[in-house]
Short mmCIF file of C-alpha atoms and ligand atoms in Angstrom, two decimals:
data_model
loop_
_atom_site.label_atom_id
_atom_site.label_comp_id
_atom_site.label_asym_id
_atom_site.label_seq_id
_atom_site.Cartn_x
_atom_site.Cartn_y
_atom_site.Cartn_z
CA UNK A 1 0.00 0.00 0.00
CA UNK A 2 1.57 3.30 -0.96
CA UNK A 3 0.27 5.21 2.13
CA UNK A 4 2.55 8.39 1.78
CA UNK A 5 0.20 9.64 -0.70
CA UNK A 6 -3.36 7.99 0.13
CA UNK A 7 -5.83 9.69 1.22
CA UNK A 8 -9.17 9.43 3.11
CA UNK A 9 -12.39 10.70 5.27
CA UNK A 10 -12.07 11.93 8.36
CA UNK A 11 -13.84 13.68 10.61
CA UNK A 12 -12.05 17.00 11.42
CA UNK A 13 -12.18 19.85 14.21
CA UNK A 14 -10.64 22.50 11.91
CA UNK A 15 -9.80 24.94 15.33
CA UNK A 16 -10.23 24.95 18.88
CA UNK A 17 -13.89 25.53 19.93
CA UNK A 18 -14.95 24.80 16.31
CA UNK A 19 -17.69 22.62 14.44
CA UNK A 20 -16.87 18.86 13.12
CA UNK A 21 -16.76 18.81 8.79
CA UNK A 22 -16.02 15.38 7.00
CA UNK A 23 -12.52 16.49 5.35
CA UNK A 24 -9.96 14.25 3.71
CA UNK A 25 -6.66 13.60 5.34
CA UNK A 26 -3.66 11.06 4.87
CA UNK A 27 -3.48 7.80 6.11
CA UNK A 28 -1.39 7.81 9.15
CA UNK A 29 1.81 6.02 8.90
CA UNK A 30 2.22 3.40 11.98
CA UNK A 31 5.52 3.86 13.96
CA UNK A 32 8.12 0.62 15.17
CA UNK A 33 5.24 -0.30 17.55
CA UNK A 34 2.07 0.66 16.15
CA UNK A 35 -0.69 -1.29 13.96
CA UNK A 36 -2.88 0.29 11.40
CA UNK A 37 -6.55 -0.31 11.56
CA UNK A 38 -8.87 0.05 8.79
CA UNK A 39 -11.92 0.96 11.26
CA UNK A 40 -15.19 -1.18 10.76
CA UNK A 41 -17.05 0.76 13.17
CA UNK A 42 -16.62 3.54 16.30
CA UNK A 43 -18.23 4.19 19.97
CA UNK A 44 -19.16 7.54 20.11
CA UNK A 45 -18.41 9.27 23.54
CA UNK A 46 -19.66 12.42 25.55
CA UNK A 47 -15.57 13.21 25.37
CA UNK A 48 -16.39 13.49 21.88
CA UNK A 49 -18.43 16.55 22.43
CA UNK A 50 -17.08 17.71 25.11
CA UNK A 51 -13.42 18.27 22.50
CA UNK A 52 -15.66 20.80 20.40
CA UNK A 53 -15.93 23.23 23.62
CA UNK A 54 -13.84 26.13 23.66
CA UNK A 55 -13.28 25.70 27.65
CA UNK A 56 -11.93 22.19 26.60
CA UNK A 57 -9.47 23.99 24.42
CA UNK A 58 -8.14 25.60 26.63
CA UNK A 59 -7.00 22.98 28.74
CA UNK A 60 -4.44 22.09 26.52
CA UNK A 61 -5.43 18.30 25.50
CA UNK A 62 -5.45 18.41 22.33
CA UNK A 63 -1.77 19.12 20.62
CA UNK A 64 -2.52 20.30 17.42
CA UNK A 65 -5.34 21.46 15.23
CA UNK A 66 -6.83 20.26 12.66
CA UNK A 67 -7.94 17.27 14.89
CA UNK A 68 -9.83 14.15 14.56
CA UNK A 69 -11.79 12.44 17.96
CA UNK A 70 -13.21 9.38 18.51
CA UNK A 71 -12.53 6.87 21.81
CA UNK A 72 -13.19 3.73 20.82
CA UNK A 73 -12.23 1.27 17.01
CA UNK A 74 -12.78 -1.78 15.88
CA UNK A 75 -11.52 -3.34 12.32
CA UNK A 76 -9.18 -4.61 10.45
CA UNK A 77 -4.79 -4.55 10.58
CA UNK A 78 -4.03 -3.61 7.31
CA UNK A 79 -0.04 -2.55 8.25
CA UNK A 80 1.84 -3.08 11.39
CA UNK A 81 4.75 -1.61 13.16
CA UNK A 82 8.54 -3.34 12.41
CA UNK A 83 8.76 -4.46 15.77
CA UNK A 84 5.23 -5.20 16.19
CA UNK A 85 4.99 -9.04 16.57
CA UNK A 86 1.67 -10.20 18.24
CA UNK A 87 -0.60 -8.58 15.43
CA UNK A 88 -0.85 -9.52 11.96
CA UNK A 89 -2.49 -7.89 8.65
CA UNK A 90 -6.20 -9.55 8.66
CA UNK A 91 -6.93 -9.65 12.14
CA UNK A 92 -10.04 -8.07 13.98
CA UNK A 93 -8.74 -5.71 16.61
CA UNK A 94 -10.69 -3.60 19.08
CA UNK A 95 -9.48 -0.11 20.87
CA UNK A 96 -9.31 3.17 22.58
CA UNK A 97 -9.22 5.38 20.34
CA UNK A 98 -7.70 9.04 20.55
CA UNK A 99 -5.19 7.96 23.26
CA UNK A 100 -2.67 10.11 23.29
CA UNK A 101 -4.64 12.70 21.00
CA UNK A 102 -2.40 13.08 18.57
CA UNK A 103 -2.80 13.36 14.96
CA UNK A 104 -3.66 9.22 13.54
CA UNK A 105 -4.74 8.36 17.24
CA UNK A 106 -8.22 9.28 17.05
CA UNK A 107 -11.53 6.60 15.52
CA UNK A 108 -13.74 9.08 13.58
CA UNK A 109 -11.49 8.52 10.27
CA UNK A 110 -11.43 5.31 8.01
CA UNK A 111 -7.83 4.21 9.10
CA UNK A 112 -6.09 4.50 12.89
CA UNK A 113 -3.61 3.81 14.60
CA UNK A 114 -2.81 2.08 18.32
CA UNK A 115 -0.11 1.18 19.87
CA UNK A 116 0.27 -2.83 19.66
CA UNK A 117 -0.22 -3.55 23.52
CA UNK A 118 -2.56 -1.69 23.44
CA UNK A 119 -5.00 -3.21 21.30
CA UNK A 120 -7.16 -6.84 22.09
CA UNK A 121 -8.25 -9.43 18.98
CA UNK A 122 -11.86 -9.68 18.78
CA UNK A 123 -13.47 -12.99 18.99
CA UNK A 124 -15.50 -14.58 16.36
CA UNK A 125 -18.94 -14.34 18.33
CA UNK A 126 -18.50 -10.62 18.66
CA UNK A 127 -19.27 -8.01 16.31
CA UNK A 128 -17.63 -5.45 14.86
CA UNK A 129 -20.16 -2.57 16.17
CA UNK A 130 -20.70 -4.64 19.41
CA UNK A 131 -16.83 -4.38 19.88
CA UNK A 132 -16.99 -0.23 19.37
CA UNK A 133 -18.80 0.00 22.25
CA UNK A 134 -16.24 -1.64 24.79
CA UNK A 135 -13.45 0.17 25.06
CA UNK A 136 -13.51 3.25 26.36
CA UNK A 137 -15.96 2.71 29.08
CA UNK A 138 -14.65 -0.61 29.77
CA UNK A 139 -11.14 0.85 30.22
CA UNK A 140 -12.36 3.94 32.79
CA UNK A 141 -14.78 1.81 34.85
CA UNK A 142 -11.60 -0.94 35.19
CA UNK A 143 -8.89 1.83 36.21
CA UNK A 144 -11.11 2.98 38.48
CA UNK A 145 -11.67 -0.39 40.55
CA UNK A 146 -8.18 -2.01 39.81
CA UNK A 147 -5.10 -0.05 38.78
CA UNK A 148 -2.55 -0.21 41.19
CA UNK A 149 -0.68 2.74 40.27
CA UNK A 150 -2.51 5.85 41.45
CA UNK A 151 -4.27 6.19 44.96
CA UNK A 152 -6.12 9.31 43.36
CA UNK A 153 -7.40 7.46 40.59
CA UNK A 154 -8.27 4.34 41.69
CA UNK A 155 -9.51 2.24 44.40
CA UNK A 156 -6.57 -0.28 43.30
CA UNK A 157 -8.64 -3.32 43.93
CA UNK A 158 -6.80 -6.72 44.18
CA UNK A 159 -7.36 -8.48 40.40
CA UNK A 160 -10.73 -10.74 40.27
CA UNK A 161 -8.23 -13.00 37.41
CA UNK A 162 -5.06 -14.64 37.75
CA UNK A 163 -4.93 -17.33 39.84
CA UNK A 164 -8.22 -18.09 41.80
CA UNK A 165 -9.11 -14.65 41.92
CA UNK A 166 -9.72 -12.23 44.56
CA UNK A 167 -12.30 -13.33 47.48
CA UNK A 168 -11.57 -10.28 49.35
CA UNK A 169 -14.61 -8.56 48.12
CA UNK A 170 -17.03 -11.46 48.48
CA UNK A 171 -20.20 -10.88 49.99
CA UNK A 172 -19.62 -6.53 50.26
CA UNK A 173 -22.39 -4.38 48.97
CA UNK A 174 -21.50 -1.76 46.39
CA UNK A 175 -24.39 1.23 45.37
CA UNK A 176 -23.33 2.11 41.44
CA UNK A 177 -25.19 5.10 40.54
CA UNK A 178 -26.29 5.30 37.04
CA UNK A 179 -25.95 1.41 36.09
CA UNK A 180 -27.43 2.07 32.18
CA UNK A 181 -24.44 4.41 31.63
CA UNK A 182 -21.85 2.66 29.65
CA UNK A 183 -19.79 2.94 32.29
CA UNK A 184 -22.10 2.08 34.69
CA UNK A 185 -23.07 -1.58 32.51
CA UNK A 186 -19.28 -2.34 32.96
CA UNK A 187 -19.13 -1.52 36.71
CA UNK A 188 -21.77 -3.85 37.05
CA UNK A 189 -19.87 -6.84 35.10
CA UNK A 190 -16.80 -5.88 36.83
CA UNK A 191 -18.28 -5.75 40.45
CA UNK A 192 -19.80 -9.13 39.71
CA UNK A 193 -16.91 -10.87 38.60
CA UNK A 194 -15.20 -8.95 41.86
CA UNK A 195 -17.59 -10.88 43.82
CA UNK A 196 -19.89 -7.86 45.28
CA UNK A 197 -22.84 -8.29 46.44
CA UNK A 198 -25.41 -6.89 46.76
CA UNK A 199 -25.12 -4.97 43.77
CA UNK A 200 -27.80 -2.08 44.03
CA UNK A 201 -28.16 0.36 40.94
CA UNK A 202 -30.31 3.06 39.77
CA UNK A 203 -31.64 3.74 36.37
CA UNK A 204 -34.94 4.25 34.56
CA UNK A 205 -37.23 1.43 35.47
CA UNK A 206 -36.66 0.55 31.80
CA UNK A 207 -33.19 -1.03 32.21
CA UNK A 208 -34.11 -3.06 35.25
CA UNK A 209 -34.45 -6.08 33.33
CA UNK A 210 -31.01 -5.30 31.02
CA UNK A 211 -28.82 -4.41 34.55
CA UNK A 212 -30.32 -7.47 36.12
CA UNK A 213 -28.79 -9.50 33.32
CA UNK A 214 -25.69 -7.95 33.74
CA UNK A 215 -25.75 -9.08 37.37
CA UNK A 216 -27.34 -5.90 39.17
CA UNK A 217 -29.64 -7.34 42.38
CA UNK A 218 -31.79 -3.90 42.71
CA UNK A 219 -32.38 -1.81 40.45
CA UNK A 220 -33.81 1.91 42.18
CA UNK A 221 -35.43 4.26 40.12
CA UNK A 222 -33.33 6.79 39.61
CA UNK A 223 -35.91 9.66 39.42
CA UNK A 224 -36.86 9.31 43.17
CA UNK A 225 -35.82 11.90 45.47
CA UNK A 226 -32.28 11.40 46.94
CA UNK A 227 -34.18 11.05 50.40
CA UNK A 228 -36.04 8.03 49.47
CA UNK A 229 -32.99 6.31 47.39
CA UNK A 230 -31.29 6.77 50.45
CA UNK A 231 -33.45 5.47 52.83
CA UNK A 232 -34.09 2.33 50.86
CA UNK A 233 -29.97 1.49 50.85
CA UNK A 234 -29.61 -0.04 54.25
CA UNK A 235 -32.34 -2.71 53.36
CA UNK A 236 -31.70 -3.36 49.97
CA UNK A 237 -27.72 -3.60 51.32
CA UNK A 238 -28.94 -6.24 54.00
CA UNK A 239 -27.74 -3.96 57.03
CA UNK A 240 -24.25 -4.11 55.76
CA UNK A 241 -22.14 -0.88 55.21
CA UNK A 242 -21.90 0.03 51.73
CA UNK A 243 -17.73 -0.75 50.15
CA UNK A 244 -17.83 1.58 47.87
CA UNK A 245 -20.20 3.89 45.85
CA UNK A 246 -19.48 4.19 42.22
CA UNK A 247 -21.03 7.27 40.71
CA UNK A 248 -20.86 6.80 36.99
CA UNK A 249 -23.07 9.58 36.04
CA UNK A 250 -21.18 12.18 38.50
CA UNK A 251 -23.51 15.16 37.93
CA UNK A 252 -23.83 17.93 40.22
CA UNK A 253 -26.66 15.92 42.12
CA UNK A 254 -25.65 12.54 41.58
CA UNK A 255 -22.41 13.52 43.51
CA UNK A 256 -24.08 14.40 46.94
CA UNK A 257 -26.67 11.59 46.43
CA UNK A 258 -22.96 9.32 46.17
CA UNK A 259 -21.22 11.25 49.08
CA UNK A 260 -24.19 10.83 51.28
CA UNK A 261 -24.57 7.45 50.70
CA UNK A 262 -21.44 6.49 51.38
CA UNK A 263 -20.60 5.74 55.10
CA UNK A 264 -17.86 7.32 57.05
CA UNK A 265 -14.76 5.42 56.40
CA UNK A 266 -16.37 4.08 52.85
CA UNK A 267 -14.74 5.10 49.81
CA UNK A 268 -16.44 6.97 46.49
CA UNK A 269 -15.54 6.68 42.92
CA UNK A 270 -16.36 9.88 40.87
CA UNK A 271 -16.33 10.31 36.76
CA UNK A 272 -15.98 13.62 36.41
CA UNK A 273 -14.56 16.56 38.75
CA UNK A 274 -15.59 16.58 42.34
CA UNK A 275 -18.29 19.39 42.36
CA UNK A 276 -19.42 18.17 46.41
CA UNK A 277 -20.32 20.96 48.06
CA UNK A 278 -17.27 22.12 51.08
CA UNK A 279 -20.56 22.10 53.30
CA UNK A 280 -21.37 18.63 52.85
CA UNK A 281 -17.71 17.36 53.67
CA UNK A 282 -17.61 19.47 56.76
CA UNK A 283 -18.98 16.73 59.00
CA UNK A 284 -15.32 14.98 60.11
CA UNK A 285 -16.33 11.84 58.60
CA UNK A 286 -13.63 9.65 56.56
CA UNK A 287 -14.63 9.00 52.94
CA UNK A 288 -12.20 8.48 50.02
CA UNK A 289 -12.66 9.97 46.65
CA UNK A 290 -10.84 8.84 44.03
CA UNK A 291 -11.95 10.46 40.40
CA UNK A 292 -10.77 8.20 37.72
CA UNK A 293 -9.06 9.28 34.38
CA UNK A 294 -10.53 6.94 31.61
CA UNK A 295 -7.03 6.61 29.52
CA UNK A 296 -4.49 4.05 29.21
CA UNK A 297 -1.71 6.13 27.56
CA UNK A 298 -0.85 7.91 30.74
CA UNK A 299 2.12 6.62 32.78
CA UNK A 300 0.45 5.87 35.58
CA UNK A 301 -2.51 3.73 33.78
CA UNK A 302 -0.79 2.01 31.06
CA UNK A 303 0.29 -1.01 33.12
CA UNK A 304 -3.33 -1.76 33.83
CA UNK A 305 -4.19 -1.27 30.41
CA UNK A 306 -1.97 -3.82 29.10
CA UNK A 307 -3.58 -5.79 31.57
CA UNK A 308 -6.87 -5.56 30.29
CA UNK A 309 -5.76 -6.05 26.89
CA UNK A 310 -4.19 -9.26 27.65
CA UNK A 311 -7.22 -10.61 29.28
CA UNK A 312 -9.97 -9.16 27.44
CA UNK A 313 -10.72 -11.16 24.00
CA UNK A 314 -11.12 -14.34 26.43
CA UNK A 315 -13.55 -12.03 28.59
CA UNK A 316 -15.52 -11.20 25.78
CA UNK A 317 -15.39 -14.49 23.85
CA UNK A 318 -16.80 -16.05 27.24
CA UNK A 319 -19.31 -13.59 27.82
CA UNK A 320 -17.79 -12.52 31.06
CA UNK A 321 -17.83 -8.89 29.89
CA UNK A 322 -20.82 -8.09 27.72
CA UNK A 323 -20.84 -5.16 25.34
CA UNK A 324 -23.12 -2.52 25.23
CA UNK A 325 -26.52 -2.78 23.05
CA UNK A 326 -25.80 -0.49 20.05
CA UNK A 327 -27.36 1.84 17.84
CA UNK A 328 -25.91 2.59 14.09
CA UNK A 329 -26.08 6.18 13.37
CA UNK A 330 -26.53 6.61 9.43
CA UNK A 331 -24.23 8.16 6.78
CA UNK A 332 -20.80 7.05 8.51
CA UNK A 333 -18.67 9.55 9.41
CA UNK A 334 -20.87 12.37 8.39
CA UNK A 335 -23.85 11.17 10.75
CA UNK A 336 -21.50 11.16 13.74
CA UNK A 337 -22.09 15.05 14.82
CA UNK A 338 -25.91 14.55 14.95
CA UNK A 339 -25.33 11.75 16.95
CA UNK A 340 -22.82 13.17 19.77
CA UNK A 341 -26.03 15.96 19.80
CA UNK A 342 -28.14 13.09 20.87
CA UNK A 343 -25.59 12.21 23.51
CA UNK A 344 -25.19 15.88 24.71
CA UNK A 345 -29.22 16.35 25.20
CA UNK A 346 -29.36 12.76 27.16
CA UNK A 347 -31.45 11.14 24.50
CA UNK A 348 -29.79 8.15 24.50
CA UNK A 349 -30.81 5.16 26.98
CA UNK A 350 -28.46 2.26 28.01
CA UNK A 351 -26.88 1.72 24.42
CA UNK A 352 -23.79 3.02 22.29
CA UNK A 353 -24.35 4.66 19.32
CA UNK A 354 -22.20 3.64 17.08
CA UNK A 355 -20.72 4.73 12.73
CA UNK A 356 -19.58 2.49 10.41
CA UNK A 357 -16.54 5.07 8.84
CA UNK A 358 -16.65 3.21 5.46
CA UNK A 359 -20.45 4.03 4.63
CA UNK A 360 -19.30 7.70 4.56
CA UNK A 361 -20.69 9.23 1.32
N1 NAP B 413 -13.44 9.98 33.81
C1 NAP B 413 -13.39 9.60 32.54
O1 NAP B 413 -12.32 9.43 31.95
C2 NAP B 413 -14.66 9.33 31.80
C3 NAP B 413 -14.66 8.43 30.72
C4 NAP B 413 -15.87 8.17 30.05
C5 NAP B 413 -17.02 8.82 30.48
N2 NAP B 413 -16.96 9.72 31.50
C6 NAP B 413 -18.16 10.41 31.97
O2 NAP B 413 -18.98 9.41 32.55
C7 NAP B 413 -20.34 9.75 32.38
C8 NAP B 413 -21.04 8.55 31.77
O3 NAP B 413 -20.56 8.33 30.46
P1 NAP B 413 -21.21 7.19 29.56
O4 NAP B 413 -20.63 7.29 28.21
O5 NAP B 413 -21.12 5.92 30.29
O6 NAP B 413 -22.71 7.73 29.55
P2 NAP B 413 -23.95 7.32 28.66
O7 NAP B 413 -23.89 5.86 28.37
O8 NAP B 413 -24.09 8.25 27.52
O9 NAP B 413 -25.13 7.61 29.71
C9 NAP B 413 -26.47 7.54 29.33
C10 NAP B 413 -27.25 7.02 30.53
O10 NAP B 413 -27.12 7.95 31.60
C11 NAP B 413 -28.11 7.58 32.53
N3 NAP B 413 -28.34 8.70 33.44
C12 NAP B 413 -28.39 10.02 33.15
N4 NAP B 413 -28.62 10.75 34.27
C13 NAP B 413 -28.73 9.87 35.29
C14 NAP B 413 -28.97 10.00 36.69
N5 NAP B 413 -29.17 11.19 37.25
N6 NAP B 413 -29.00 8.88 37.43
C15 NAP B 413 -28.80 7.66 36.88
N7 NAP B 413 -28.58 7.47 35.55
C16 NAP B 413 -28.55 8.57 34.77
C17 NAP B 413 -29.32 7.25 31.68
O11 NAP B 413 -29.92 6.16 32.33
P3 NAP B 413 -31.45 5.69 32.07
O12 NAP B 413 -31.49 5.38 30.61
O13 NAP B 413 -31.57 4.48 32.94
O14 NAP B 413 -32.33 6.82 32.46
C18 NAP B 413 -28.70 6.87 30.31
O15 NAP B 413 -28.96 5.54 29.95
C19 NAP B 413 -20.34 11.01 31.47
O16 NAP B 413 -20.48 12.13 32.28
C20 NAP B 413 -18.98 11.00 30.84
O17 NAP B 413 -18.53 12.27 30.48
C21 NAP B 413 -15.82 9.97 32.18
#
């Protein structure tokens, strides 16, 4: 393949703060380590939209403009890396996309690149849209329960695989707000396989029968009043003090909901910035927040990642972690802004959306 002069669609942020086009760009080139992926079909992510805000510019993320998002691949190898020996042209590969952000990184383009430990095959009984959901979510809900490398970041829980597994967390309640999040779905698997339970969750009464599946024990209805949700936990956790509280929605009011429910001396995952109010920490009591950083290219994550990666075509090809439900958003690349709009105004329920890049017109 003479890639130094091919071409093809992307989807582009032109400047910071700007508005995504379809635009043609070259095919990135993969480095010593790196595999090219000729992309079957991409998660779209609320990071997604979130890039496009001018207060997101700012913060420095994103290296260089034009730039091209997107979290999570799946497709084909077409071209790997010199040194790259456990991928092979022809083999279905899943990913997080956009990790670093630099320029070839990012999904929402027909051709990416990833780093080859970075990158899982995808088992025959899996799809490639069904695999575009995993990633990302999969990867920030994981870090956030099991990386060892940042007390900040994670609870560093004590690996459910390997060798017999982990018992130490048999029997514990954990309260996962917002289980039909894709994060939420995978905190669910994960705290199942980690041997929680109870596992109480709230979502629209909708989803109750999708979380249960996923191995959710209650599911609360997430539009009652804090008040009630709260008075409900001590029953639904059969008297026990809650472990942890995983707040995967991490809005301004799902974050006090999370901090009061958690018990002094309990610990409290956040998704996004603590916003608690100073107030509502003022009482002395002893609760841990760690806020979790979704990305495996960083230092301090990318031993867990390769972790994960390792482990994770077996996980999937046995069902132990289930992919989202998905939703294909129409016209490839081009129907991807309409879509992260969708995302944006919360009008999408427990599923990923997801674009096939190659339908682009
Ligand atoms: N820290 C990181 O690196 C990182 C990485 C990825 C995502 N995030 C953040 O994590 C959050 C979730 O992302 P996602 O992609 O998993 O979301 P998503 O799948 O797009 O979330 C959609 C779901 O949110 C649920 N929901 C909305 N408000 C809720 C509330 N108040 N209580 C309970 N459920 C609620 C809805 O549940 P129902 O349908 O049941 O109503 C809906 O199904 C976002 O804020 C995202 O920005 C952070």
């Amino acid at each position: 393949m003479s890639t130094t002069t091919a071409t093809q669609k992307a989807l582009v942020l032109p400047a910071p703060g700007g508005t995504y086009i379809v635009g043609e760009t070259a095919i990135p080139r993969p480095g010593p380590n790196d595999v090219l992926v000729r992309l079957h079909a991409v998660g779209l992510n609320p990071v997604d939209w979130k890039v496009a805000l001018p207060q997101f510019a700012s913060l420095g993320l994103v290296p260089e403009y034009p730039f091209t998002p997107g979290s999570d691949g799946a497709g084909v190898v077409v071209e790997v890396g010199t040194d790259v020996s456990n991928f092979k042209k022809g083999d279905r590969v899943l990913f997080q996309g956009a990790r670093p952000m630099k320029a070839g990184f990012g999904t929402f383009q027909e051709h990416s690149l990833v780093h080859s430990t970075l990158a899982a095959k995808i088992p025959e009984n899996i799809s490639f849209e069904s695999a575009a959901t995993v990633t990302s979510a999969l990867i920030t809900s994981f870090l956030a329960l099991y990386n060892q490398e940042s007390e900040q970041e994670s609870l560093g829980y004590k690996p459910f695989w390997g060798e017999g597994g982990s018992p130490a967390y048999a029997g514990k309640p954990i309260f996962i707000i917002g289980g039909a999040t894709s994060l939420g779905q995978y905190a669910i698997q994960l705290a199942k396989l980690s041997g929680f339970h109870p596992i109480i969750t709230t979502a629209s009464p909708r989803n109750t029968a999708l979380l249960t599946s996923l191995g959710a024990t209650h599911v609360v209805d997430r539009r009652l009043p804090a008040d009630v949700i709260l008075e409900q936990l001590p029953g639904l956790a059969g008297g026990k003090p809650l472990e942890v509280v995983f707040d995967s929605v991490s809005d301004s009011n799902t974050q006090v909901l999370a901090y009061r429910a958690v018990p002094s001396g309990g610990q409290l995952v956040l998704v996004l910035p603590d916003v608690i109010p100073a107030e509502l920490k003022g009482g002395g009591e002893q609760k841990r927040i760690v806020m979790v950083r979704g990305s495996i290219s960083f230092p301090h994550t990318q031993a867990a990642g390769v972790e994960l990666f390792k482990h994770l075509t077996e996980w999937l090809e046995k069902g132990l972690i289930k992919p989202n439900a998905f939703e294909v958003v129409p016209n490839g690349l081009a129907g991807i802004p309409a879509g992260l709009e969708r995302l944006k105004n919360n009008e999408v329920s427990a599923k990923k959306l997801v674009a096939r890049p190659q339908e682009t017109l």
